[in-house]
Structure formats: structure tokens, C-alpha cells
PDB file of C-alpha atoms in Angstrom:
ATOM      1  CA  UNK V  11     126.780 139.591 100.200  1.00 54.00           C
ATOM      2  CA  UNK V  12     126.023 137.035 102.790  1.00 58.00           C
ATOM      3  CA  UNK V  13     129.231 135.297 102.858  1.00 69.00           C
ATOM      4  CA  UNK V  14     131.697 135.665 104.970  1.00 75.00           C
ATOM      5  CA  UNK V  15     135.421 137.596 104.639  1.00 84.00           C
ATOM      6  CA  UNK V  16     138.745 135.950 106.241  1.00 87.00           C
ATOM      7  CA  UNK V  17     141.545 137.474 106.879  1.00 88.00           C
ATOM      8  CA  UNK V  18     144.405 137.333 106.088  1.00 94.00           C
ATOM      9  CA  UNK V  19     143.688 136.583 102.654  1.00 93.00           C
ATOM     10  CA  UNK V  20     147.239 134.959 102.490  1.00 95.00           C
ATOM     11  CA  UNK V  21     149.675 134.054 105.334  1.00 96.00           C
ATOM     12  CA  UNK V  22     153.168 132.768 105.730  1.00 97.00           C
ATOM     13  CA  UNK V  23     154.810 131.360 108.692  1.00 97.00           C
ATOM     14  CA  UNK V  24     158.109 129.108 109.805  1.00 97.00           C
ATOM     15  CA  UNK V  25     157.148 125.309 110.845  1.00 97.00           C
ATOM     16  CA  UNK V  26     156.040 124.895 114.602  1.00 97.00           C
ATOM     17  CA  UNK V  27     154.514 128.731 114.659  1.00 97.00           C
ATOM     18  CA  UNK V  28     151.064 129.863 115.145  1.00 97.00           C
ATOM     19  CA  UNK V  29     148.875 130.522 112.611  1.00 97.00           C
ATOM     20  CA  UNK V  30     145.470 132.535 113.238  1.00 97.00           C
ATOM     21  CA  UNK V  31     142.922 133.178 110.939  1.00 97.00           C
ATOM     22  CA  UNK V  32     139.769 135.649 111.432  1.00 96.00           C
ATOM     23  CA  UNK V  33     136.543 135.655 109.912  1.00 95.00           C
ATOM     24  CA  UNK V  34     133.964 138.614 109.945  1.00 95.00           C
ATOM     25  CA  UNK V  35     130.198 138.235 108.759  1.00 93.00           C
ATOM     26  CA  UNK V  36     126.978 140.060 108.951  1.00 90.00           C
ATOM     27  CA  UNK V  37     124.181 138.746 109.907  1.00 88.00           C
ATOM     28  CA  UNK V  38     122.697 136.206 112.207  1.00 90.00           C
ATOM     29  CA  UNK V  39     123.836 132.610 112.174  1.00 91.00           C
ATOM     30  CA  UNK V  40     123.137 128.811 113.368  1.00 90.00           C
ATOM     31  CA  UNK V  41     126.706 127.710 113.313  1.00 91.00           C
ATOM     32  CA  UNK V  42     130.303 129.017 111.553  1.00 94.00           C
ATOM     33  CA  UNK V  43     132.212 126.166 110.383  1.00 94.00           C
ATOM     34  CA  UNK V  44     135.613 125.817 109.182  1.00 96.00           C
ATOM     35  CA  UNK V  45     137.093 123.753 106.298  1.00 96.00           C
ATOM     36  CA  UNK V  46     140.648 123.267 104.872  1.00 97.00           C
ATOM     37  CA  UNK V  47     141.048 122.835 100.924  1.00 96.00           C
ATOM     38  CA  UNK V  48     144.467 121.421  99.614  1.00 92.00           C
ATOM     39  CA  UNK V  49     145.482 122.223  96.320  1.00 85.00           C
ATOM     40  CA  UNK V  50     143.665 120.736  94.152  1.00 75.00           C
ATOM     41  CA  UNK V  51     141.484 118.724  96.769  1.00 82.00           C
ATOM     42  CA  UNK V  52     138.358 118.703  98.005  1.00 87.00           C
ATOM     43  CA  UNK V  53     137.332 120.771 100.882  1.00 94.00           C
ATOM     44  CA  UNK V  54     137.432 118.802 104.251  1.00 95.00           C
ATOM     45  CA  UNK V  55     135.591 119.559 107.490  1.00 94.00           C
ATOM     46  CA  UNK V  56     137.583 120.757 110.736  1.00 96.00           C
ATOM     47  CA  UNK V  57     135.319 122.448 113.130  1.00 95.00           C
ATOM     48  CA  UNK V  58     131.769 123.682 113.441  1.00 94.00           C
ATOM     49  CA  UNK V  59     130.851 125.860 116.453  1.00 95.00           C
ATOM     50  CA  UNK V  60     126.964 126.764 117.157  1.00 93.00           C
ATOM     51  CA  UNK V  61     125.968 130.600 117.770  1.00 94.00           C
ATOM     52  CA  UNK V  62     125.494 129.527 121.654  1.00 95.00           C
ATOM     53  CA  UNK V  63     129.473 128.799 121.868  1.00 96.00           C
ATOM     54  CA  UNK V  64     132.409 130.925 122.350  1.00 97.00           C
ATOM     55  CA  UNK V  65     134.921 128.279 121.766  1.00 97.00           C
ATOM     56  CA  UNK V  66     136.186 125.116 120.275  1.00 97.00           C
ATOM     57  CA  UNK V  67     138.885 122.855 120.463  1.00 96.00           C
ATOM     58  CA  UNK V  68     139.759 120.061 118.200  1.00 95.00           C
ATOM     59  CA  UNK V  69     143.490 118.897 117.791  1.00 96.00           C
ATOM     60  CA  UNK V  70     146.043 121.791 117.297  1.00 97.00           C
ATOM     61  CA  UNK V  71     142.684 123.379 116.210  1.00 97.00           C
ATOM     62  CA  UNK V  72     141.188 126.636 118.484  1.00 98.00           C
ATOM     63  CA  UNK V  73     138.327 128.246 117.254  1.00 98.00           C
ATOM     64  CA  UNK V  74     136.688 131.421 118.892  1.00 98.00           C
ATOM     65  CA  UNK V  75     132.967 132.724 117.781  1.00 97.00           C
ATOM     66  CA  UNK V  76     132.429 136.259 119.031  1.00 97.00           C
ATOM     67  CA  UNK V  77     128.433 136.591 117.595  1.00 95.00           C
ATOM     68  CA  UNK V  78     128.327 140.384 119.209  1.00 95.00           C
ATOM     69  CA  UNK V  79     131.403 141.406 116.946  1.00 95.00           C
ATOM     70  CA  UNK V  80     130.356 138.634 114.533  1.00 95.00           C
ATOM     71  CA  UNK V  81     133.361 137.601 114.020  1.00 96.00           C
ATOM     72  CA  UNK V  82     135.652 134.106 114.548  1.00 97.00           C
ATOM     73  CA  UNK V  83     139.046 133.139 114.007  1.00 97.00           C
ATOM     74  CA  UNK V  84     140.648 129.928 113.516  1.00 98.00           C
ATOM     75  CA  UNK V  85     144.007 129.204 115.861  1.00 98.00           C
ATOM     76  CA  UNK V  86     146.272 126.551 114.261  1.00 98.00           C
ATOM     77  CA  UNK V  87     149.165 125.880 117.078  1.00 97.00           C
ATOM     78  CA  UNK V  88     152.607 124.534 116.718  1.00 97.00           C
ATOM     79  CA  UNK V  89     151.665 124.550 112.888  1.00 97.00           C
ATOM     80  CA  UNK V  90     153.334 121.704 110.107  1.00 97.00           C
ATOM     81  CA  UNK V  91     154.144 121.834 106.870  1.00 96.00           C
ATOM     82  CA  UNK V  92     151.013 119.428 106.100  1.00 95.00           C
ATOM     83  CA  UNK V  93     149.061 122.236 107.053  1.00 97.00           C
ATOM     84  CA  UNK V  94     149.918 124.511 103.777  1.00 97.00           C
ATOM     85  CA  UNK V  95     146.743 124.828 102.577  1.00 97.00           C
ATOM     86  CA  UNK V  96     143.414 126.903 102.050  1.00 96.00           C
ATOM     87  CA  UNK V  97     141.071 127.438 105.062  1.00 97.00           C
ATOM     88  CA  UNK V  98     137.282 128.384 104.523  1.00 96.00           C
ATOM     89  CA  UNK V  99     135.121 129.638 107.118  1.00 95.00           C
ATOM     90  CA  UNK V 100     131.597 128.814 105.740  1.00 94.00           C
ATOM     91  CA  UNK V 101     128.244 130.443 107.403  1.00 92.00           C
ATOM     92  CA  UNK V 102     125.066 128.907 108.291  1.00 88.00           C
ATOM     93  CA  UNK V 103     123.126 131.698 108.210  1.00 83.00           C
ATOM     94  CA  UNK V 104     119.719 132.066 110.337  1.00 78.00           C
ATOM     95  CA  UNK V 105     117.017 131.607 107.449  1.00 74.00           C
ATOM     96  CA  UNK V 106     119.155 130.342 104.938  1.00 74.00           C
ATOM     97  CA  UNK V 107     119.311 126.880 103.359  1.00 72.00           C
ATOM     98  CA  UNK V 108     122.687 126.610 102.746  1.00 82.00           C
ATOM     99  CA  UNK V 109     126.470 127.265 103.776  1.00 87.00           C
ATOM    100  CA  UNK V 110     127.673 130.451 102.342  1.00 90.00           C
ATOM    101  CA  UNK V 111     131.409 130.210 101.872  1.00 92.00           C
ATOM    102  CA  UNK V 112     134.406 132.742 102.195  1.00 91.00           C
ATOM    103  CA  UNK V 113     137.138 133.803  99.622  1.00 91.00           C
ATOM    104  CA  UNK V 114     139.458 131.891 102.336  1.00 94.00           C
ATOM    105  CA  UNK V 115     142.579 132.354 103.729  1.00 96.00           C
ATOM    106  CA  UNK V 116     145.929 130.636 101.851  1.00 96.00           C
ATOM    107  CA  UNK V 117     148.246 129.400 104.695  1.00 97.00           C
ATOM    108  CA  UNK V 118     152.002 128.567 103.556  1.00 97.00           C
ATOM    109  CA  UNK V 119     153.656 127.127 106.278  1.00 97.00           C
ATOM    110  CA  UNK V 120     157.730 126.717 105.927  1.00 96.00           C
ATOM    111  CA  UNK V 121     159.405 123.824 106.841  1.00 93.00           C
TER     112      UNK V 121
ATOM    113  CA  UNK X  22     132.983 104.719 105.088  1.00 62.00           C
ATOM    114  CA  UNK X  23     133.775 105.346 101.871  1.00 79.00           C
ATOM    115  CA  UNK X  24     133.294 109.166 100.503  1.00 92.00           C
ATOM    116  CA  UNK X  25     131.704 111.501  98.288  1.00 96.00           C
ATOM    117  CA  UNK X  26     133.125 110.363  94.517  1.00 96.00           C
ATOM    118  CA  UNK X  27     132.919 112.156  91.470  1.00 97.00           C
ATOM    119  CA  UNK X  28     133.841 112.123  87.683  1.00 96.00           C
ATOM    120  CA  UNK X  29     135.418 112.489  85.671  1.00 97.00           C
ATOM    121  CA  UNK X  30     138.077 114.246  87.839  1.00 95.00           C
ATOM    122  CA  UNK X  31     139.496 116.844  85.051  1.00 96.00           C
ATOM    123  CA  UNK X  32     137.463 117.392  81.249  1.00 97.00           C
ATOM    124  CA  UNK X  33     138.678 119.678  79.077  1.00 98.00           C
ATOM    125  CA  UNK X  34     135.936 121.094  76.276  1.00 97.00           C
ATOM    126  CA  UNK X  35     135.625 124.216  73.953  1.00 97.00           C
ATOM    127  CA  UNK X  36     132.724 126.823  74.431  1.00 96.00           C
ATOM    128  CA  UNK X  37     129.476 125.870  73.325  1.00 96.00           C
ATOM    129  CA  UNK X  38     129.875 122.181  73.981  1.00 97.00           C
ATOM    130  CA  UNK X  39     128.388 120.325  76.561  1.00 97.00           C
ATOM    131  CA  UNK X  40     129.813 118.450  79.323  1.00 98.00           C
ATOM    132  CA  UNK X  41     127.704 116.483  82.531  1.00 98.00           C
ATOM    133  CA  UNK X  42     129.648 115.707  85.945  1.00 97.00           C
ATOM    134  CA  UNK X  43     128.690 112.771  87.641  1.00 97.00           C
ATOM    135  CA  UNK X  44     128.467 112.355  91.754  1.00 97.00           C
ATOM    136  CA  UNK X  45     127.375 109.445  94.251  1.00 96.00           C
ATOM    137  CA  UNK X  46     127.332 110.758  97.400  1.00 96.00           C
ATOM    138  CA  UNK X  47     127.976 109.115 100.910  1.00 95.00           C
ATOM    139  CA  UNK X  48     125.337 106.478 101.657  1.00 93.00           C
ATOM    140  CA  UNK X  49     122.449 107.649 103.522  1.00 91.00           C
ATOM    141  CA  UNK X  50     123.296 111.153 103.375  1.00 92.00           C
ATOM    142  CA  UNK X  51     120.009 113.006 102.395  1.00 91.00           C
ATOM    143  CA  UNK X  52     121.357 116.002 101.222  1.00 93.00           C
ATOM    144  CA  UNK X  53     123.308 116.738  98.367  1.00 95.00           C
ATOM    145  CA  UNK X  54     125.077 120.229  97.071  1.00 95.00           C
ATOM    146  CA  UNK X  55     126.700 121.434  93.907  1.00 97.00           C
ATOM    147  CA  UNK X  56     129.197 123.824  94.236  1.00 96.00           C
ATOM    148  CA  UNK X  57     131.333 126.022  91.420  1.00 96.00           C
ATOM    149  CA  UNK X  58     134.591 127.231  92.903  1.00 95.00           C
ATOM    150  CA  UNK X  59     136.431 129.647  90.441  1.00 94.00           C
ATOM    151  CA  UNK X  60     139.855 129.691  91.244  1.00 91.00           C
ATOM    152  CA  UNK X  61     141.075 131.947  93.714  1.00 88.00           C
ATOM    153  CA  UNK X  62     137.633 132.182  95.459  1.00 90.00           C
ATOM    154  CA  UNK X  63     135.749 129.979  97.996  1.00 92.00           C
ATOM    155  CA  UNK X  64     132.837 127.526  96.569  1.00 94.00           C
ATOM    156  CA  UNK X  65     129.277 129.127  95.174  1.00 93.00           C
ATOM    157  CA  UNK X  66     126.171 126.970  95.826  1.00 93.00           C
ATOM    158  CA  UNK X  67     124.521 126.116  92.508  1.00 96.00           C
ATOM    159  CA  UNK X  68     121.661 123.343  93.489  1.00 95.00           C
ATOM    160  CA  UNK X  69     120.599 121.698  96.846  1.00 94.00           C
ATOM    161  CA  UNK X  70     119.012 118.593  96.718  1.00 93.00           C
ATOM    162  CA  UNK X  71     117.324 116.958  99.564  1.00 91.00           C
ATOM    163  CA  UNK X  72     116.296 113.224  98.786  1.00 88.00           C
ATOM    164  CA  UNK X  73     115.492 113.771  95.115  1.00 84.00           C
ATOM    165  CA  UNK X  74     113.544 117.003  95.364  1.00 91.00           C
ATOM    166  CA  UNK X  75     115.117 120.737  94.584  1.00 92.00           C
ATOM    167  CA  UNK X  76     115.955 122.958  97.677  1.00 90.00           C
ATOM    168  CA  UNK X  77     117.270 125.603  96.557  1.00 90.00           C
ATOM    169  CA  UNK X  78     118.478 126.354  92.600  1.00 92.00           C
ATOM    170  CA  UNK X  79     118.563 130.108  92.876  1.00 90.00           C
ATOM    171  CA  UNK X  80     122.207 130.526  91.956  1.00 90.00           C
ATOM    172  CA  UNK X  81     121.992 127.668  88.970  1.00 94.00           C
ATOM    173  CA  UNK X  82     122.528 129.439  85.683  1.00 94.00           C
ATOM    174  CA  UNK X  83     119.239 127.492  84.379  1.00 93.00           C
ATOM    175  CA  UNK X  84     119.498 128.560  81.026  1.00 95.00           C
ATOM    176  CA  UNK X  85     122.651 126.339  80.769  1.00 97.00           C
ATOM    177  CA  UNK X  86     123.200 124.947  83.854  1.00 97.00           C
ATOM    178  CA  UNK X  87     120.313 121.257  84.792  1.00 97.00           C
ATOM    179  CA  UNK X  88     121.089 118.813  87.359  1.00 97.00           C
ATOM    180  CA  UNK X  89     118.777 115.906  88.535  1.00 95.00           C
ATOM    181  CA  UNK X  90     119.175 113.541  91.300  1.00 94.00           C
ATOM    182  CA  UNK X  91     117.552 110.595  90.170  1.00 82.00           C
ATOM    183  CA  UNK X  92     116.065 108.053  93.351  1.00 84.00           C
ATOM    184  CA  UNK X  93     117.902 110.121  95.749  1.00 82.00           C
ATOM    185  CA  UNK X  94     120.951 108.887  95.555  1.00 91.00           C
ATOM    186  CA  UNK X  95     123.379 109.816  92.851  1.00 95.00           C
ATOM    187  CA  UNK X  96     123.483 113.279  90.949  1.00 97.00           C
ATOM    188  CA  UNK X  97     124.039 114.875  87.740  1.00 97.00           C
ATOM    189  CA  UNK X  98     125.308 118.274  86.588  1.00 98.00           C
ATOM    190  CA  UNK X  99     125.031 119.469  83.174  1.00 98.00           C
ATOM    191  CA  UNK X 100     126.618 122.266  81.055  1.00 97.00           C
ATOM    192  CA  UNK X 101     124.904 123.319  77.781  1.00 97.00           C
ATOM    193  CA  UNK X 102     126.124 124.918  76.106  1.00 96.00           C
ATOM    194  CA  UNK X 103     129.646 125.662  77.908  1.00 97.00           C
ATOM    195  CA  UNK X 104     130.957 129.206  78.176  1.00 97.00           C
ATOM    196  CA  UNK X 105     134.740 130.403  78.800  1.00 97.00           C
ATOM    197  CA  UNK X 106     133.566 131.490  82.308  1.00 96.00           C
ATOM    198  CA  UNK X 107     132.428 128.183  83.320  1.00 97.00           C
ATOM    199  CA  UNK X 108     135.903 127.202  84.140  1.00 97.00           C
ATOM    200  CA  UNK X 109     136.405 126.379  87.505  1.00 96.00           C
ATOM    201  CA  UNK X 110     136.115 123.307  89.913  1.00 96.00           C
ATOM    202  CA  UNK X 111     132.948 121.955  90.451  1.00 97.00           C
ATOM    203  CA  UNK X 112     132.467 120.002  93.648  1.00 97.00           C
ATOM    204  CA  UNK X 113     129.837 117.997  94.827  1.00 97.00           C
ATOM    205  CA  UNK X 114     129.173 117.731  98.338  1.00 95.00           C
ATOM    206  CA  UNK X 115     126.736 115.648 101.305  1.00 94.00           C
ATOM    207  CA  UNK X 116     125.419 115.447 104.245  1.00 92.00           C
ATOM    208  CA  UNK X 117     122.880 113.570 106.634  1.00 88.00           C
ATOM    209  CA  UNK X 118     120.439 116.527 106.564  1.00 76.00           C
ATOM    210  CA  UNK X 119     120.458 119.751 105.364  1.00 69.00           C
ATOM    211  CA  UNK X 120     120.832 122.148 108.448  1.00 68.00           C
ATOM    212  CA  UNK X 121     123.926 122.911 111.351  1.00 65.00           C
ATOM    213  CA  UNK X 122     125.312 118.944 109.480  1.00 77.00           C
ATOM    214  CA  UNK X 123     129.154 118.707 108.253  1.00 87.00           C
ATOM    215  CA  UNK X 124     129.675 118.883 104.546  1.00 91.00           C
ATOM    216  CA  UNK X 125     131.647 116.030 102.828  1.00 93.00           C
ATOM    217  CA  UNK X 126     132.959 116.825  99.826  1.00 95.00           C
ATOM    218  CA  UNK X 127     134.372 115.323  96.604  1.00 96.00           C
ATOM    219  CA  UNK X 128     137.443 115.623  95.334  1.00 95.00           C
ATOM    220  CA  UNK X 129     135.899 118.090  92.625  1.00 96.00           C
ATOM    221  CA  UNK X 130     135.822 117.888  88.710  1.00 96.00           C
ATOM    222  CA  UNK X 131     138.191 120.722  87.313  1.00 96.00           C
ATOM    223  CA  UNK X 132     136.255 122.379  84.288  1.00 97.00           C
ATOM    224  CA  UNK X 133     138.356 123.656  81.481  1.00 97.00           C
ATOM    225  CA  UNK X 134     136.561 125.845  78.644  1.00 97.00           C
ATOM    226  CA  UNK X 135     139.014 127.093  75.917  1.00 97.00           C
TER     227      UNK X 135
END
């Protein structure tokens, strides 16, 4: 499979804590992006880091790309309860011609 | 701007029926994607479209499963005939072009086969 795994699959955490998310793949890529799904939403865009970077921030958003351990993770600081929701890391791969999507990471944050 | 709509947002059918999804992307965005998210997992590509033309369809069921993207603007996808396993979300998504662009999705038709 091309896509790639998060982890956690689910996590819960008290309002104004960090949240972290990781995401492994395995094989080459353009770019990882990252994108949040509310329940029964649409999926909406929060990051996209290129192969060449190591890190991103946007917001209360960090994200890390490590391509030698193919791996990134998604840092959400001083975390609300408007963040409950799903988070997808989503793959460009190199050669591909399309996104290939995660089984994502469900993030319940307590208020 | 305004974003990526679709309809209707919920259908509810029983197998072997048919059932089309309708989506008008953002303007001027070149590409458009079909996705199929079963619950509890992330989306599955079914059909890329870039202007009007077919980019990739390898993961559309196409014994069942046609879309079309008429004057490269707004999209069809259609279900005949509809099994139980086809229920899931369906979301349409765009973007300006097709490689390292965001995705902007729709708020996603949810697909129930009984």
C-alpha cells in the first residue's frame, strides 16, 4: 500500500494540551500534507511541506518531515476543543498522480 | 471565493438502484477528484479529472461506477447498479493543477445502500 499510516489512530487530551500526531510512509515523495475532517465535514487543508523541508509552522500548527526515517508528525499546541476532529496526512508520492490518504488519526480534545 | 459544492448532501437507496452525485468545483481550478471514504478510513481516489479529460480511473469500479466532467467545469458520479458496500461518503474535491496544489474539498454526499 502506498498510503500512509498515522499514529495514534485515536487520541484524547484535556483543553490547552499538546497534541502530536506521526505519520510513517514508504516511498519517495513531492510533498506530505495534512488535512483535518470534522464529523461529518469535508476534509480541509492545514499544511503541506515539500520533501526539501524539515519543518513547518502555521498557527498552533508544527509540522516536522523527516524523509530519511520517512516519517512526519503533526504538533497541535495549546490545543481547543474546536480542534476535536480527524487529521489526515495525505502523500504526494514521487510518480504518482494523486494524494494517497491515511486511515487518520481521531483527536478528542476535552474541554 | 466560494467552495467546492455538492449534492445532494445525504441519498438514501436500496441495492441495485442507481444514484448520480453532482459537483461544481471552485472556479478555475483545473483539476478535479472523486473520492469514496468508508467510514472509519481516510478517502480512496476513484477518478481524476484534469480539464475534462481522465487522469487517472484505476481505482473506479467501472463496471458500476462512470463519471464525466462535461466542459471542464462541473462533474458527475454515477452508481449503477448500487451495492451494500457502496456506502460511504463520497467527496469531491479541486485544485488549480494537479501536482504539490492544496485540495479543496466538498462537504461530501453520504451514500446509504440498505
Amino acid at each position: 500500500s502506498q498510503q500512509g499510516e498515522e499514529d495514534p489512530q485515536a487520541l484524547s487530551i484535556q483543553e490547552g494540551e499538546n497534541a502530536t500526531m506521526n505519520c510513517s510512509y514508504k516511498t519517495s515523495i513531492n510533498n506530505l500534507q495534512w488535512y483535518r475532517q470534522n464529523s461529518g465535514r469535508g476534509l480541509v487543508h492545514l499544511i503541506l511541506i515539500r520533501s526539501n523541508e524539515r519543518e513547518k509552522h502555521s498557527g498552533r500548527l508544527r509540522v516536522t518531515l523527516d524523509t530519511s526515517k520517512k516519517s512526519s508528525s503533526l504538533l497541535i499546541t495549546a490545543s481547543r476543543a474546536a480542534d476535536t476532529a480527524s487529521y489526515f496526512c495525505a502523500t504526494d508520492f514521487t510518480g504518482a498522480n494523486n494524494l494517497f490518504f491515511g486511515t487518520g488519526t481521531r483527536l478528542t480534545v476535552i474541554p | 471565493e466560494a467552495g467546492v459544492a455538492q449534492s445532494p448532501r445525504y441519498k438514501i437507496i436500496e441495492k441495485r438502484q442507481s444514484v448520480a452525485f453532482w459537483c461544481n468545483p471552485i472556479s478555475g481550478h483545473a483539476t478535479l477528484y472523486w473520492y469514496q471514504q468508508i467510514l472509519g478510513q481516510g478517502p480512496k481516489l476513484l477518478i481524476q479529472f484534469q480539464n475534462n479529460g481522465v487522469v487517472d480511473d484505476s481505482q473506479l469500479p467501472k463496471d458500476r461506477f462512470s463519471a464525466e466532467r462535461l466542459k471542464g467545469v462541473d462533474s458527475t458520479l454515477k452508481i449503477q447498479p448500487a451495492k451494500l458496500e457502496d456506502s460511504a461518503v463520497y467527496l469531491c474535491a479541486s485544485s488549480l493543477e494537479r501536482r504539490g496544489h492544496t485540495q479543496y474539498f466538498g462537504p461530501g454526499t453520504r451514500l446509504t445502500v440498505l
